[in-house]
């Protein structure tokens, strides 16, 4: 059974989610990769954050060029562990959802549990399918990073799987 949830993710919205659940996510999410994470964390620590992160869900991705007439180019998940150095800090500030692929470090898994967050998996190789769930795109910060700039997407029924839940469940523990 697919669980339909909407951002911003609230404790109520994610309280029933368990590792392995299939989700259709709608609402607004951020898109950011390695360079953007580093710059964002540095800016927050320096007191010059470009936007508040509390309540945000971050998709670890970078879109391909947008074809004519499309909202966005193919957008697939990047390997999440590359964001692990920044994730506990961002979760402590109120980020409550992440979308990516692959295993997370023990520190990130502990922080997900501590902060009552959730880590969703988007299947690699489905970039065109994921792009089809994007309704709109807005550049938010770091335009100079090109495809690694921070974007805000509005998505409708983005197909995801819960990889790690707020209770310590981790889909990768089964493999």
XYZ file of N, CA, C and O in Angstrom:
700
model
N 0.830 -1.181 0.000
C 0.000 0.000 0.000
C 0.881 1.252 0.000
O 1.822 1.355 0.782
N 0.582 2.179 -0.868
C 1.325 3.430 -0.970
C 0.746 4.424 0.031
O -0.466 4.613 0.112
N 1.634 5.059 0.794
C 1.219 6.087 1.749
C 1.444 7.453 1.103
O 2.561 7.768 0.694
N 0.401 8.245 1.013
C 0.493 9.584 0.441
C 0.775 10.573 1.565
O 0.002 10.657 2.525
N 1.895 11.290 1.447
C 2.239 12.297 2.444
C 2.608 13.595 1.744
O 2.983 13.602 0.565
N 2.499 14.683 2.504
C 2.738 16.012 1.954
C 3.704 16.769 2.846
O 3.629 16.666 4.080
N 4.587 17.533 2.227
C 5.483 18.413 2.969
C 4.752 19.705 3.273
O 3.802 20.052 2.559
N 5.169 20.431 4.300
C 6.275 20.080 5.187
C 5.905 18.870 6.052
O 4.766 18.735 6.483
N 6.895 18.022 6.247
C 6.682 16.812 7.029
C 6.524 17.178 8.496
O 7.368 17.852 9.058
N 5.446 16.727 9.082
C 5.224 16.934 10.508
C 5.450 15.608 11.214
O 5.495 14.542 10.584
N 5.559 15.669 12.514
C 5.713 14.448 13.289
C 4.538 13.513 13.039
O 4.714 12.306 12.893
N 3.337 14.082 12.953
C 2.164 13.254 12.661
C 2.283 12.582 11.295
O 1.917 11.421 11.133
N 2.792 13.330 10.296
C 2.879 12.796 8.931
C 3.846 11.628 8.836
O 3.641 10.714 8.042
N 4.908 11.663 9.644
C 5.920 10.604 9.530
C 5.870 9.598 10.672
O 6.625 8.630 10.676
N 4.959 9.799 11.631
C 4.935 8.924 12.804
C 4.575 7.483 12.476
O 4.958 6.569 13.198
N 3.858 7.264 11.380
C 3.478 5.900 10.994
C 4.441 5.274 9.995
O 4.281 4.105 9.647
N 5.409 6.041 9.510
C 6.310 5.508 8.482
C 7.341 4.571 9.091
O 7.943 4.873 10.125
N 7.546 3.458 8.406
C 8.542 2.476 8.824
C 9.414 2.125 7.625
O 8.961 2.178 6.472
N 10.652 1.749 7.907
C 11.566 1.329 6.849
C 10.886 0.283 5.982
O 10.301 -0.672 6.497
N 10.924 0.502 4.675
C 10.296 -0.402 3.719
C 8.969 0.105 3.188
O 8.485 -0.397 2.170
N 8.369 1.097 3.848
C 7.099 1.646 3.361
C 7.300 2.359 2.021
O 8.314 3.032 1.809
N 6.317 2.223 1.146
C 6.311 2.920 -0.138
C 5.489 4.192 0.042
O 4.393 4.167 0.609
N 6.042 5.307 -0.447
C 5.450 6.619 -0.225
C 5.290 7.349 -1.553
O 6.127 7.215 -2.448
N 4.229 8.143 -1.660
C 4.053 9.111 -2.750
C 4.110 10.476 -2.081
O 3.202 10.849 -1.329
N 5.198 11.215 -2.318
C 5.438 12.493 -1.647
C 4.992 13.651 -2.530
O 5.356 13.718 -3.707
N 4.239 14.552 -1.935
C 3.815 15.774 -2.623
C 4.194 16.972 -1.763
O 4.371 16.853 -0.548
N 4.322 18.128 -2.405
C 4.651 19.349 -1.687
C 5.955 19.942 -2.172
O 6.411 19.641 -3.277
N 6.556 20.776 -1.337
C 7.802 21.455 -1.708
C 8.979 20.808 -1.001
O 8.910 20.485 0.188
N 10.054 20.614 -1.777
C 11.290 20.041 -1.260
C 12.464 20.839 -1.810
O 12.339 21.505 -2.841
N 13.593 20.763 -1.131
C 14.822 21.370 -1.634
C 15.634 20.322 -2.381
O 15.527 19.129 -2.093
N 16.458 20.773 -3.300
C 17.410 19.917 -3.996
C 18.796 20.485 -3.718
O 19.031 21.681 -3.934
N 19.700 19.654 -3.211
C 21.061 20.107 -2.924
C 22.005 18.912 -2.912
O 21.645 17.834 -2.445
N 23.213 19.151 -3.433
C 24.250 18.121 -3.423
C 25.428 18.575 -2.570
O 25.327 19.510 -1.803
N 26.561 17.941 -2.743
C 27.743 18.128 -1.906
C 28.174 19.587 -1.744
O 28.283 20.093 -0.630
N 28.452 20.250 -2.858
C 28.978 21.619 -2.801
C 27.978 22.552 -2.127
O 28.363 23.417 -1.333
N 26.714 22.385 -2.422
C 25.680 23.228 -1.818
C 25.570 22.953 -0.321
O 25.378 23.884 0.475
N 25.670 21.697 0.083
C 25.612 21.372 1.507
C 26.757 22.043 2.257
O 26.551 22.639 3.316
N 27.956 21.937 1.717
C 29.112 22.553 2.381
C 28.904 24.050 2.513
O 29.089 24.623 3.588
N 28.512 24.690 1.433
C 28.328 26.137 1.458
C 27.196 26.533 2.408
O 27.313 27.509 3.142
N 26.109 25.792 2.405
C 24.979 26.089 3.275
C 25.369 25.960 4.749
O 25.088 26.853 5.560
N 26.022 24.874 5.111
C 26.434 24.674 6.499
C 27.420 25.760 6.921
O 27.293 26.334 8.013
N 28.378 26.095 6.058
C 29.326 27.172 6.368
C 28.586 28.495 6.573
O 28.904 29.256 7.498
N 27.602 28.785 5.732
C 26.839 30.032 5.843
C 26.026 30.069 7.136
O 25.981 31.098 7.819
N 25.405 28.949 7.483
C 24.629 28.900 8.728
C 25.547 29.143 9.916
O 25.226 29.931 10.814
N 26.693 28.490 9.929
C 27.639 28.653 11.033
C 28.170 30.082 11.111
O 28.501 30.560 12.198
N 28.237 30.770 9.968
C 28.707 32.158 9.933
C 27.572 33.152 10.191
O 27.797 34.362 10.194
N 26.356 32.650 10.381
C 25.220 33.524 10.646
C 24.626 34.177 9.420
O 23.923 35.179 9.519
N 24.898 33.610 8.230
C 24.384 34.224 6.998
C 23.643 33.202 6.131
O 23.811 33.163 4.916
N 22.790 32.409 6.754
C 22.025 31.402 6.020
C 21.125 32.072 4.987
O 20.491 33.080 5.279
N 21.057 31.522 3.768
C 20.210 32.123 2.732
C 18.721 31.870 2.951
O 17.888 32.516 2.339
N 18.378 30.933 3.839
C 16.988 30.607 4.159
C 17.006 29.713 5.403
O 18.014 29.084 5.699
N 15.887 29.649 6.138
C 15.835 28.735 7.284
C 15.656 27.295 6.809
O 14.971 27.044 5.822
N 16.286 26.366 7.488
C 16.193 24.954 7.087
C 15.156 24.172 7.890
O 14.820 23.053 7.512
N 14.646 24.749 8.948
C 13.686 24.032 9.793
C 12.474 23.605 8.968
O 11.894 24.384 8.233
N 12.133 22.316 9.093
C 10.974 21.774 8.413
C 11.205 21.365 6.970
O 10.286 20.904 6.303
N 12.423 21.511 6.484
C 12.712 21.201 5.081
C 12.969 19.714 4.864
O 13.401 18.998 5.759
N 12.710 19.288 3.632
C 13.080 17.972 3.136
C 14.053 18.216 1.995
O 13.779 19.023 1.103
N 15.197 17.552 2.031
C 16.243 17.784 1.031
C 16.432 16.541 0.166
O 16.667 15.453 0.678
N 16.339 16.738 -1.137
C 16.565 15.702 -2.142
C 18.006 15.846 -2.609
O 18.391 16.885 -3.128
N 18.805 14.811 -2.401
C 20.199 14.821 -2.824
C 20.247 14.491 -4.307
O 20.264 13.317 -4.694
N 20.260 15.526 -5.126
C 20.193 15.322 -6.573
C 20.706 16.558 -7.294
O 20.826 17.631 -6.713
N 20.958 16.383 -8.556
C 21.287 17.483 -9.447
C 20.639 17.184 -10.779
O 20.865 16.119 -11.353
N 19.796 18.080 -11.254
C 19.083 17.786 -12.495
C 19.979 17.891 -13.727
O 20.927 18.674 -13.757
N 19.645 17.106 -14.730
C 20.268 17.247 -16.046
C 19.648 18.482 -16.707
O 18.644 19.011 -16.227
N 20.221 18.963 -17.809
C 19.627 20.116 -18.483
C 18.150 19.889 -18.804
O 17.729 18.778 -19.118
N 17.386 20.971 -18.702
C 15.945 20.906 -18.946
C 15.656 20.905 -20.438
O 16.038 21.836 -21.143
N 14.991 19.872 -20.941
C 14.624 19.845 -22.354
C 13.555 20.905 -22.650
O 12.808 21.295 -21.754
N 13.465 21.366 -23.905
C 12.438 22.344 -24.256
C 11.049 21.836 -23.873
O 10.714 20.679 -24.105
N 10.279 22.714 -23.226
C 8.906 22.387 -22.863
C 8.756 21.602 -21.580
O 7.637 21.355 -21.134
N 9.865 21.208 -20.961
C 9.803 20.434 -19.714
C 9.966 21.361 -18.516
O 10.524 22.455 -18.625
N 9.499 20.921 -17.358
C 9.655 21.681 -16.117
C 11.088 21.569 -15.609
O 11.659 22.528 -15.104
N 11.660 20.383 -15.744
C 13.013 20.099 -15.259
C 13.576 18.952 -16.087
O 12.819 18.171 -16.669
N 14.890 18.839 -16.121
C 15.513 17.699 -16.782
C 15.453 16.479 -15.885
O 15.021 16.555 -14.729
N 15.874 15.349 -16.406
C 15.913 14.149 -15.567
C 16.657 14.442 -14.266
O 17.676 15.135 -14.260
N 16.109 13.955 -13.165
C 16.689 14.251 -11.855
C 16.674 12.986 -11.007
O 15.639 12.560 -10.512
N 17.838 12.382 -10.883
C 17.958 11.161 -10.101
C 18.730 11.408 -8.827
O 19.448 12.391 -8.702
N 18.597 10.511 -7.872
C 19.275 10.678 -6.589
C 20.778 10.485 -6.701
O 21.254 9.717 -7.525
N 21.505 11.209 -5.879
C 22.938 11.003 -5.768
C 23.207 10.193 -4.502
O 22.331 10.049 -3.654
N 24.390 9.679 -4.377
C 24.752 8.839 -3.240
C 24.753 9.663 -1.955
O 25.497 10.630 -1.826
N 23.926 9.270 -1.031
C 23.655 10.071 0.162
C 24.824 10.190 1.121
O 24.959 11.212 1.795
N 25.664 9.177 1.226
C 26.721 9.242 2.245
C 27.647 10.424 2.028
O 28.311 10.870 2.960
N 27.657 10.992 0.817
C 28.497 12.168 0.569
C 27.999 13.387 1.345
O 28.741 14.331 1.559
N 26.738 13.367 1.795
C 26.194 14.457 2.605
C 26.281 14.158 4.105
O 25.944 14.994 4.936
N 26.747 12.968 4.462
C 26.794 12.570 5.867
C 27.570 13.534 6.774
O 27.159 13.737 7.923
N 28.668 14.162 6.319
C 29.359 15.102 7.219
C 28.488 16.293 7.648
O 28.742 16.895 8.685
N 27.475 16.639 6.862
C 26.645 17.808 7.125
C 25.281 17.456 7.735
O 24.619 18.319 8.310
N 24.871 16.217 7.595
C 23.498 15.839 7.922
C 23.142 15.977 9.395
O 22.091 16.564 9.708
N 23.923 15.471 10.349
C 23.513 15.641 11.754
C 23.322 17.111 12.138
O 22.358 17.449 12.840
N 24.180 17.987 11.660
C 24.053 19.421 11.935
C 22.726 19.942 11.397
O 21.991 20.656 12.102
N 22.390 19.589 10.160
C 21.145 20.064 9.550
C 19.916 19.459 10.225
O 18.905 20.137 10.409
N 20.004 18.190 10.606
C 18.885 17.568 11.323
C 18.667 18.248 12.678
O 17.531 18.481 13.089
N 19.756 18.594 13.353
C 19.633 19.291 14.639
C 18.958 20.651 14.475
O 18.329 21.151 15.403
N 19.068 21.255 13.287
C 18.434 22.551 13.014
C 16.999 22.410 12.526
O 16.337 23.418 12.285
N 16.533 21.175 12.330
C 15.136 20.989 11.987
C 14.836 20.432 10.618
O 13.664 20.277 10.266
N 15.860 20.119 9.800
C 15.577 19.372 8.569
C 14.965 18.054 9.024
O 15.461 17.426 9.955
N 13.860 17.643 8.410
C 13.216 16.433 8.909
C 12.997 15.352 7.865
O 12.445 14.309 8.163
N 13.475 15.598 6.640
C 13.382 14.576 5.618
C 14.528 14.698 4.632
O 14.996 15.806 4.344
N 15.004 13.553 4.171
C 16.057 13.507 3.159
C 15.671 12.461 2.138
O 15.047 11.462 2.487
N 16.073 12.714 0.887
C 15.807 11.774 -0.209
C 17.130 11.534 -0.914
O 17.813 12.486 -1.297
N 17.478 10.290 -1.102
C 18.719 9.973 -1.790
C 18.769 8.502 -2.121
O 17.743 7.861 -2.342
N 19.983 7.966 -2.138
C 20.154 6.534 -2.346
C 21.356 6.066 -1.549
O 22.307 6.814 -1.340
N 21.286 4.839 -1.096
C 22.409 4.225 -0.410
C 22.368 4.339 1.098
O 21.536 5.031 1.679
N 23.295 3.604 1.714
C 23.400 3.530 3.163
C 23.859 4.862 3.747
O 24.530 5.644 3.081
N 23.516 5.059 5.030
C 23.959 6.227 5.786
C 24.871 5.760 6.911
O 24.818 4.619 7.359
N 25.698 6.683 7.399
C 26.623 6.365 8.486
C 25.861 6.125 9.786
O 24.729 6.584 9.951
N 26.485 5.422 10.733
C 25.850 5.236 12.042
C 25.502 6.571 12.710
O 24.481 6.683 13.384
N 26.344 7.598 12.508
C 26.080 8.914 13.095
C 24.806 9.530 12.516
O 24.004 10.124 13.241
N 24.616 9.403 11.205
C 23.413 9.943 10.574
C 22.189 9.158 11.030
O 21.151 9.751 11.361
N 22.287 7.847 11.073
C 21.151 7.035 11.519
C 20.755 7.392 12.956
O 19.566 7.509 13.268
N 21.747 7.610 13.813
C 21.453 8.008 15.195
C 20.797 9.390 15.228
O 19.875 9.630 16.015
N 21.235 10.288 14.370
C 20.663 11.629 14.318
C 19.240 11.622 13.768
O 18.388 12.404 14.215
N 18.970 10.742 12.797
C 17.601 10.597 12.284
C 16.685 10.191 13.430
O 15.607 10.763 13.620
N 17.109 9.217 14.210
C 16.305 8.741 15.343
C 16.171 9.835 16.404
O 15.066 10.130 16.874
N 17.275 10.463 16.767
C 17.277 11.515 17.793
C 16.348 12.665 17.426
O 15.627 13.203 18.272
N 16.344 13.053 16.144
C 15.578 14.216 15.695
C 14.198 13.869 15.144
O 13.469 14.772 14.715
N 13.840 12.597 15.134
C 12.518 12.205 14.636
C 12.343 12.500 13.162
O 11.292 12.976 12.732
N 13.361 12.209 12.379
C 13.346 12.502 10.938
C 13.115 11.219 10.147
O 12.888 10.152 10.716
N 13.208 11.333 8.817
C 13.030 10.181 7.936
C 13.950 10.329 6.727
O 14.198 11.443 6.259
N 14.469 9.181 6.276
C 15.319 9.136 5.090
C 14.617 8.282 4.049
O 14.349 7.103 4.282
N 14.291 8.914 2.916
C 13.621 8.230 1.813
C 14.631 7.838 0.753
O 15.604 8.551 0.515
N 14.360 6.751 0.072
C 15.168 6.346 -1.058
C 14.405 6.568 -2.351
O 13.216 6.277 -2.453
N 15.125 7.132 -3.319
C 14.614 7.247 -4.682
C 15.466 6.297 -5.505
O 16.684 6.256 -5.350
N 14.855 5.518 -6.324
C 15.576 4.497 -7.069
C 16.482 5.122 -8.120
O 16.020 5.912 -8.942
N 17.763 4.774 -8.061
C 18.687 5.225 -9.089
C 18.272 4.674 -10.444
O 17.710 3.585 -10.533
N 18.466 5.456 -11.487
C 18.090 5.015 -12.826
C 16.679 5.398 -13.221
O 16.238 5.093 -14.318
N 15.974 6.084 -12.317
C 14.598 6.483 -12.625
C 14.475 8.001 -12.747
O 13.424 8.572 -12.460
N 15.526 8.652 -13.189
C 15.555 10.115 -13.227
C 14.427 10.728 -14.050
O 13.878 11.764 -13.688
N 14.049 10.100 -15.143
C 12.966 10.634 -15.968
C 11.634 10.476 -15.234
O 10.803 11.388 -15.214
N 11.420 9.323 -14.584
C 10.205 9.107 -13.802
C 10.118 10.128 -12.670
O 9.069 10.737 -12.450
N 11.209 10.335 -11.945
C 11.204 11.294 -10.848
C 10.922 12.702 -11.365
O 10.170 13.462 -10.744
N 11.504 13.071 -12.507
C 11.271 14.392 -13.092
C 9.801 14.584 -13.444
O 9.282 15.704 -13.371
N 9.124 13.513 -13.796
C 7.711 13.643 -14.171
C 6.829 14.013 -12.981
O 5.696 14.460 -13.169
N 7.328 13.869 -11.751
C 6.552 14.260 -10.580
C 6.787 15.721 -10.193
O 6.139 16.236 -9.294
N 7.707 16.396 -10.883
C 8.026 17.790 -10.568
C 7.026 18.719 -11.258
O 6.877 18.692 -12.475
N 6.366 19.549 -10.447
C 5.356 20.484 -10.937
C 5.971 21.846 -11.241
O 5.619 22.501 -12.217
N 6.929 22.295 -10.381
C 7.575 23.589 -10.594
C 8.969 23.582 -9.986
O 9.280 22.765 -9.119
N 9.798 24.528 -10.459
C 11.188 24.653 -10.010
C 11.484 26.123 -9.744
O 11.118 26.990 -10.541
N 12.167 26.371 -8.622
C 12.596 27.725 -8.291
C 14.032 27.650 -7.794
O 14.354 26.814 -6.951
N 14.917 28.510 -8.303
C 16.281 28.570 -7.768
C 16.229 29.310 -6.447
O 15.626 30.372 -6.342
N 16.890 28.736 -5.430
C 16.848 29.295 -4.085
C 18.179 29.924 -3.690
O 18.218 30.994 -3.106
N 19.295 29.250 -4.011
C 20.598 29.758 -3.580
C 21.721 29.129 -4.400
O 21.581 28.032 -4.934
N 22.827 29.839 -4.469
C 24.082 29.361 -5.050
C 23.964 29.031 -6.535
O 24.429 27.995 -7.004
N 23.376 29.949 -7.271
C 23.205 29.792 -8.717
C 24.534 29.536 -9.415
O 24.591 28.851 -10.438
N 25.617 30.063 -8.845
C 26.939 29.878 -9.457
C 27.377 28.411 -9.458
O 28.307 28.047 -10.173
N 26.701 27.554 -8.698
C 27.047 26.131 -8.685
C 26.418 25.364 -9.850
O 26.585 24.154 -9.955
N 25.696 26.067 -10.719
C 25.098 25.421 -11.889
C 24.119 24.339 -11.477
O 23.208 24.592 -10.693
N 24.299 23.111 -11.974
C 23.352 22.045 -11.649
C 23.376 21.637 -10.170
O 22.523 20.883 -9.729
N 24.351 22.153 -9.414
C 24.395 21.861 -7.980
C 23.835 22.999 -7.134
O 23.937 22.979 -5.907
N 23.229 24.009 -7.773
C 22.573 25.083 -7.028
C 21.437 24.492 -6.199
O 20.913 23.418 -6.507
N 21.053 25.211 -5.152
C 19.916 24.753 -4.353
C 18.637 25.205 -5.053
O 18.467 26.379 -5.382
N 17.757 24.236 -5.279
C 16.471 24.481 -5.928
C 15.348 24.137 -4.962
O 15.526 23.326 -4.057
N 14.195 24.742 -5.181
C 12.979 24.316 -4.485
C 12.056 23.750 -5.551
O 11.724 24.419 -6.518
N 11.698 22.489 -5.376
C 10.784 21.825 -6.289
C 9.427 21.679 -5.638
O 9.337 21.424 -4.435
N 8.411 21.796 -6.433
C 7.093 21.353 -6.002
C 6.872 20.025 -6.707
O 7.021 19.941 -7.938
N 6.580 18.989 -5.930
C 6.414 17.653 -6.488
C 5.018 17.129 -6.190
O 4.377 17.537 -5.226
N 4.573 16.229 -7.038
C 3.278 15.567 -6.837
C 3.487 14.068 -6.983
O 3.912 13.590 -8.023
N 3.223 13.362 -5.907
C 3.300 11.899 -5.877
C 4.651 11.350 -6.330
O 4.727 10.386 -7.089
N 5.737 11.940 -5.820
C 7.072 11.416 -6.106
C 7.202 10.046 -5.453
O 6.988 9.903 -4.252
N 7.542 9.013 -6.248
C 7.615 7.650 -5.700
C 8.904 7.409 -4.911
O 10.003 7.528 -5.446
N 8.743 7.066 -3.626
C 9.883 6.881 -2.734
C 9.660 5.660 -1.832
O 8.540 5.173 -1.706
N 10.735 5.221 -1.198
C 10.681 4.145 -0.214
C 11.359 4.661 1.054
O 12.400 5.333 0.980
N 10.804 4.368 2.209
C 11.436 4.751 3.470
C 12.631 3.833 3.690
O 12.475 2.612 3.792
N 13.830 4.429 3.737
C 15.045 3.652 3.983
C 15.408 3.625 5.468
O 15.900 2.617 5.963
N 15.190 4.756 6.164
C 15.456 4.816 7.602
C 14.361 5.653 8.255
O 14.052 6.746 7.782
N 13.786 5.106 9.333
C 12.674 5.798 9.989
C 13.098 6.379 11.331
O 14.205 6.132 11.818
N 12.198 7.133 11.936
C 12.462 7.844 13.181
C 12.579 6.923 14.387
O 12.930 7.359 15.480
N 12.288 5.644 14.202
C 12.342 4.682 15.298
C 13.631 3.857 15.283
O 13.796 2.950 16.084
N 14.512 4.152 14.339
C 15.749 3.397 14.222
C 15.689 2.291 13.194
O 16.664 1.570 12.994
N 14.541 2.141 12.539
C 14.430 1.131 11.480
C 15.272 1.536 10.275
O 15.322 2.697 9.910
N 15.958 0.559 9.698
C 16.846 0.814 8.573
C 16.680 -0.327 7.577
O 17.012 -1.468 7.889
N 16.171 -0.026 6.410
C 15.921 -1.057 5.403
C 17.193 -1.822 5.062
O 17.151 -3.012 4.787
N 18.340 -1.167 5.122
C 19.605 -1.836 4.801
C 20.013 -2.860 5.844
O 20.866 -3.705 5.575
N 19.424 -2.829 7.031
C 19.736 -3.848 8.039
C 19.316 -5.240 7.590
O 19.810 -6.237 8.093
N 18.392 -5.296 6.646
C 17.884 -6.581 6.181
C 18.760 -7.212 5.090
O 18.484 -8.317 4.666
N 19.796 -6.476 4.660
C 20.622 -6.984 3.538
C 22.077 -6.942 3.870
O 22.595 -6.157 4.520
